[in-house]
Coordinates of C-alpha atoms in Angstrom, one line a residue:
M26 CA 4.0 -10.4 9.2
S27 CA 4.5 -14.0 9.9
G28 CA 2.6 -16.3 7.7
K29 CA 2.3 -18.8 10.5
D30 CA 0.8 -16.7 13.3
N31 CA 0.5 -13.0 11.9
S32 CA 3.0 -11.7 14.4
I33 CA 5.0 -8.7 13.3
L34 CA 8.4 -9.7 12.1
F35 CA 9.6 -6.2 11.5
S36 CA 8.2 -2.8 10.6
E37 CA 9.4 0.4 9.2
A38 CA 7.6 3.8 9.2
I39 CA 8.2 5.5 5.8
T40 CA 9.3 8.9 6.7
D41 CA 12.3 9.5 4.4
C42 CA 11.5 11.7 1.4
P43 CA 12.3 9.4 -1.5
E44 CA 10.0 6.7 -0.2
K45 CA 7.2 9.0 1.2
R46 CA 3.8 8.8 -0.3
S47 CA 0.4 10.1 0.4
Y48 CA -2.8 8.5 -0.5
Q49 CA -6.3 10.1 -0.6
F50 CA -9.4 8.0 -1.0
S51 CA -12.9 9.3 -1.8
N52 CA -15.9 7.9 -3.4
H53 CA -14.0 5.1 -5.3
N54 CA -11.3 7.5 -6.5
Y55 CA -7.8 7.8 -5.2
T56 CA -5.0 10.3 -5.4
L57 CA -1.4 9.1 -4.9
T58 CA 1.3 11.8 -4.3
I59 CA 4.9 10.6 -4.7
F60 CA 7.6 12.8 -3.2
K61 CA 11.3 13.3 -4.0
D62 CA 14.3 15.1 -2.3
N63 CA 15.2 18.3 -4.1
F64 CA 18.8 17.9 -2.7
V65 CA 18.6 21.3 -1.0
G66 CA 16.9 20.1 2.1
S67 CA 13.2 19.9 1.0
C68 CA 10.9 17.2 0.1
V69 CA 8.9 18.2 -2.9
V70 CA 6.2 16.6 -4.9
D71 CA 7.5 14.4 -7.7
E72 CA 4.4 12.9 -9.3
I73 CA 0.7 12.7 -8.8
E74 CA -1.4 9.7 -10.0
N75 CA -5.2 9.5 -10.0
G76 CA -7.3 6.6 -10.5
T77 CA -10.3 4.6 -9.3
F78 CA -10.7 1.7 -6.8
S79 CA -13.2 -1.0 -6.1
Y80 CA -13.7 -3.4 -3.2
D81 CA -14.8 -7.0 -3.7
D82 CA -16.3 -8.2 -0.5
S83 CA -16.2 -11.9 -1.7
Q84 CA -12.5 -11.8 -2.4
N85 CA -11.7 -9.4 0.3
N86 CA -9.5 -7.3 -2.0
I87 CA -9.2 -3.8 -3.5
T88 CA -8.5 -3.3 -7.1
F89 CA -6.8 0.0 -8.2
K90 CA -6.9 1.3 -11.8
S91 CA -4.5 4.2 -12.6
S92 CA -6.1 7.0 -14.9
R93 CA -2.7 7.8 -16.4
T94 CA -1.5 4.2 -17.2
N95 CA -4.8 2.3 -17.4
N96 CA -2.9 -0.4 -15.3
Q97 CA -4.8 -2.2 -12.8
Y98 CA -3.9 -4.3 -9.8
S99 CA -5.5 -6.0 -6.8
I100 CA -4.3 -6.3 -3.3
N101 CA -5.7 -8.2 -0.4
V102 CA -7.2 -6.6 2.7
N103 CA -5.5 -7.9 5.8
S104 CA -7.8 -5.7 8.1
I105 CA -9.7 -2.5 8.1
N106 CA -11.3 -0.2 10.7
N107 CA -12.3 3.5 11.0
N108 CA -8.7 4.6 11.5
E109 CA -6.5 2.0 9.7
L110 CA -6.4 0.0 6.4
Q111 CA -3.9 -2.9 6.0
L112 CA -3.3 -4.3 2.6
A113 CA -1.2 -7.5 2.1
D114 CA 0.8 -7.9 -1.1
P115 CA -0.5 -11.2 -2.6
F116 CA 2.8 -11.6 -4.5
F117 CA 5.3 -11.3 -1.7
G118 CA 5.8 -15.1 -1.1
Y119 CA 9.1 -14.8 0.8
D120 CA 9.9 -16.6 4.0
A121 CA 11.5 -13.7 5.9
N122 CA 12.0 -15.6 9.2
N123 CA 13.1 -18.9 7.7
D124 CA 10.3 -21.1 9.3
G125 CA 9.2 -22.7 6.1
I126 CA 6.0 -20.7 5.7
A127 CA 5.8 -17.8 3.4
D128 CA 5.3 -14.5 5.3
K129 CA 3.2 -11.4 4.4
F130 CA 4.3 -7.9 3.4
V131 CA 1.6 -5.7 4.7
L132 CA 1.2 -2.0 3.9
V133 CA -0.5 0.0 6.8
F134 CA -2.3 3.2 6.0
N135 CA -3.5 5.5 9.0
K136 CA -6.1 8.3 8.8

């Protein structure tokens, strides 16, 4: 998204197997399922990660903590409603459209 006016610069739906992921959120817990191509025409589960998340209303961000690695990271909430969650990567900082203003990399999750 443009850092200047939030217009969409480009978008890509993640449908190919190597990039495909499934997130489930429930009661401050999450499950991330990562898929891989088995090279015989099927997309199969490669890895499952579980953890916790918390939302900080004052900072407008979500913090994820992996149960497996104990790593923790926070990401900004760009927008949220009953059907969609948009998270903006706070470390992107790249000017994709060369207008002199850092743009946003936004992940969109749909129900």
